[in-house]
Coordinates of C-alpha atoms in Angstrom, one line a residue:
X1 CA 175.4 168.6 118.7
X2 CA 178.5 166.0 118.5
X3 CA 176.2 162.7 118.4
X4 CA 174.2 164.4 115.8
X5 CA 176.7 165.3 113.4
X6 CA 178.4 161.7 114.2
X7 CA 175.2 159.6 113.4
X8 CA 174.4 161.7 109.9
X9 CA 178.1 161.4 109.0
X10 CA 177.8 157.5 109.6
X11 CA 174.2 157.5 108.0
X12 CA 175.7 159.3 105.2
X13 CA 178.3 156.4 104.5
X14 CA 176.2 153.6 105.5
X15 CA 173.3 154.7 102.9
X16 CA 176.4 155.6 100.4
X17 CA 177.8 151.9 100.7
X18 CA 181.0 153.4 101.7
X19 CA 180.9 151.6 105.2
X20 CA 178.7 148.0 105.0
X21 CA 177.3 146.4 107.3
X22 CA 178.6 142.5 107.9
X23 CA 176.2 140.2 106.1
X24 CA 174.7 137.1 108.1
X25 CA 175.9 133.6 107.5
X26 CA 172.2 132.8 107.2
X27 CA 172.2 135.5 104.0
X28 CA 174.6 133.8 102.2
X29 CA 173.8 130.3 103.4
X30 CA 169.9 130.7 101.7
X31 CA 171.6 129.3 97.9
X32 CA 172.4 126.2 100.2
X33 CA 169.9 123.2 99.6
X34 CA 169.0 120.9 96.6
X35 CA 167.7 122.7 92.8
X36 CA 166.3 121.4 90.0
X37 CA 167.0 123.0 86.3
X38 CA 163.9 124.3 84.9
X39 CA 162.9 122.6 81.5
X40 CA 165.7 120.0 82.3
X41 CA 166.7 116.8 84.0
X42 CA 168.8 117.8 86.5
X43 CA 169.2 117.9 90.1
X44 CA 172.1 119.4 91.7
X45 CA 173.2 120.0 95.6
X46 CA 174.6 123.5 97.0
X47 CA 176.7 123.5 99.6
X48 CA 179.1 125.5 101.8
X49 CA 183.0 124.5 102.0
X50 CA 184.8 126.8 104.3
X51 CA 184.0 129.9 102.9
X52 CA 183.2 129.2 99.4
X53 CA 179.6 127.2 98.1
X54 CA 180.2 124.5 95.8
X55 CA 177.1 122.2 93.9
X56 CA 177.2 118.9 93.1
X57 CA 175.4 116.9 90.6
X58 CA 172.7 114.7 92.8
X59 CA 170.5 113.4 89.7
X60 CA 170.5 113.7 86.1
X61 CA 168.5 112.1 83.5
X62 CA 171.1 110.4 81.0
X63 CA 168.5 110.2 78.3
X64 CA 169.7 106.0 78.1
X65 CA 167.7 104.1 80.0
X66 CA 169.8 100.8 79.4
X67 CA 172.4 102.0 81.5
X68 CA 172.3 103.5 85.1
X69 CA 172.9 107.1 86.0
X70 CA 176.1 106.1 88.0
X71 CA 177.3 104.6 84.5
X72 CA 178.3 107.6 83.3
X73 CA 182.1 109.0 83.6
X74 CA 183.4 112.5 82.9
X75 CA 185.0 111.3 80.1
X76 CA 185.6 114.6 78.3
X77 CA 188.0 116.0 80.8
X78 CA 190.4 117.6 79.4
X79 CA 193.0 116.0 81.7
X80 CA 193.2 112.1 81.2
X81 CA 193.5 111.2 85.2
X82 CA 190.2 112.7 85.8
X83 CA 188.2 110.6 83.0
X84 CA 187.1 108.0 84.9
X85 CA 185.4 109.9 87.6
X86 CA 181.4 109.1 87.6
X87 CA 179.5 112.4 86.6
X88 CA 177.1 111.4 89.4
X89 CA 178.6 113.4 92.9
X90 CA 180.6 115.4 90.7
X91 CA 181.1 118.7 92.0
X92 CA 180.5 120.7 88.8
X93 CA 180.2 124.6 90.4
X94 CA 183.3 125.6 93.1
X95 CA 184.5 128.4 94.2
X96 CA 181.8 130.8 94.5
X97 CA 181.7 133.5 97.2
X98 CA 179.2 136.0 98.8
X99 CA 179.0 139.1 98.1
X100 CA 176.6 141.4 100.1
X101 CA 176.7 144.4 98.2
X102 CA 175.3 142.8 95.2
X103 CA 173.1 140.0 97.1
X104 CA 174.9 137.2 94.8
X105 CA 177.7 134.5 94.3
X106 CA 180.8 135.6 92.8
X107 CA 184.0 134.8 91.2
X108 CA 183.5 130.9 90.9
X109 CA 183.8 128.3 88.6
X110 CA 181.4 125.8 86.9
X111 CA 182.4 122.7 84.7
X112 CA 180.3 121.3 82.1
X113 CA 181.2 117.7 81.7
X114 CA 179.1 116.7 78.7
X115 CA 181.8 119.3 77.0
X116 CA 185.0 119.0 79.2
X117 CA 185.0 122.5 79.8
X118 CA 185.1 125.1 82.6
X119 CA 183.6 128.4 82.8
X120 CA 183.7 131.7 85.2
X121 CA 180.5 131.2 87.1
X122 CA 178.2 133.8 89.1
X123 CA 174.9 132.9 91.0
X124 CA 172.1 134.6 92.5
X125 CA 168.4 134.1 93.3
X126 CA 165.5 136.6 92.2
X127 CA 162.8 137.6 93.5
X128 CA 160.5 134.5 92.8
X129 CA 163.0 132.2 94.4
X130 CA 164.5 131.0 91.0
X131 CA 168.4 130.3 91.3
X132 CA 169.6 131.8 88.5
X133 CA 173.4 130.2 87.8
X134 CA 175.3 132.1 84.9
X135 CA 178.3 130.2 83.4
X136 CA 180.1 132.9 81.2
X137 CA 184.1 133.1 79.7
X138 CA 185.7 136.3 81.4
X139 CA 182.5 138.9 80.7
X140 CA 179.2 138.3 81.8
X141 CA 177.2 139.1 78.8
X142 CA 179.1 136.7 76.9
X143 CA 177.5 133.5 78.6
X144 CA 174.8 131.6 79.3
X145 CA 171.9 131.8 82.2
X146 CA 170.9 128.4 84.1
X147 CA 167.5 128.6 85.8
X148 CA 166.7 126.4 88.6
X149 CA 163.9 125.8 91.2
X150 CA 164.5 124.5 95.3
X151 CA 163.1 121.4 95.7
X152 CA 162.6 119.5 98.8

């Protein structure tokens, strides 16, 4: 009669999401690989640093084709040192972190050099496989969404 009542009473708070169970490396590793934005020209990398995922930019399309894509600087930074860094390899999403209740990317950060700003960032992927990056200031509805698709 013990084991019974000890296996519904941990059922109860496992099912409850009191208690979770430890999420796999491997669950929160799947945003890891290279993405493309839908309906733009843009390819970025995601990638684990400790424990937080970072992207970096891996391709863009500048739109000028008299100059190359490793032309380009971040020369709207808001902080004068960093101007000069090429936009190309820049990491532009850091400090995202797993969280398994939710099955997403939390509390993170994404920088959008063509305006020299930063934004709280969230990320998760739906049930077609789309990476769905949202860069928003302090609440989530106030924001925008950023589609992407895995490519190869």
């Amino acid at each position: 009669m013990t084991n019974q009542f000890l296996c519904s009473f941990l059922a109860f708070f496992l099912y409850s999401g009191i208690i979770s169970q430890p999420y796999t490396a491997a669950g929160a590793d799947r945003v890891c690989g290279k993405w493309q934005m839908v309906g733009e020209s843009l390819v970025i990398q995601v990638y684990r640093d400790g424990g937080e995922f970072k992207a970096k930019i891996l391709w863009f399309d500048d739109e000028d084709d008299t100059k190359p894509t490793d032309y380009w600087k971040d020369v709207r930074n808001p902080d004068p040192h960093l101007r000069s860094r090429k936009i190309l390899g820049l990491n532009v999403v850091e400090k995202l972190s797993y969280n398994p209740k939710t099955d997403s990317w939390e509390d993170g950060m994404i920088y959008d050099p063509k305006h020299g700003r930063h934004w709280n960032a969230s990320a998760y992927i739906n049930k077609d496989g789309l990476l769905k990056v949202k860069g928003y200031w302090h609440f989530k509805f106030i924001g925008k969404t950023l589609t992407f698709k895995r490519v190869n």
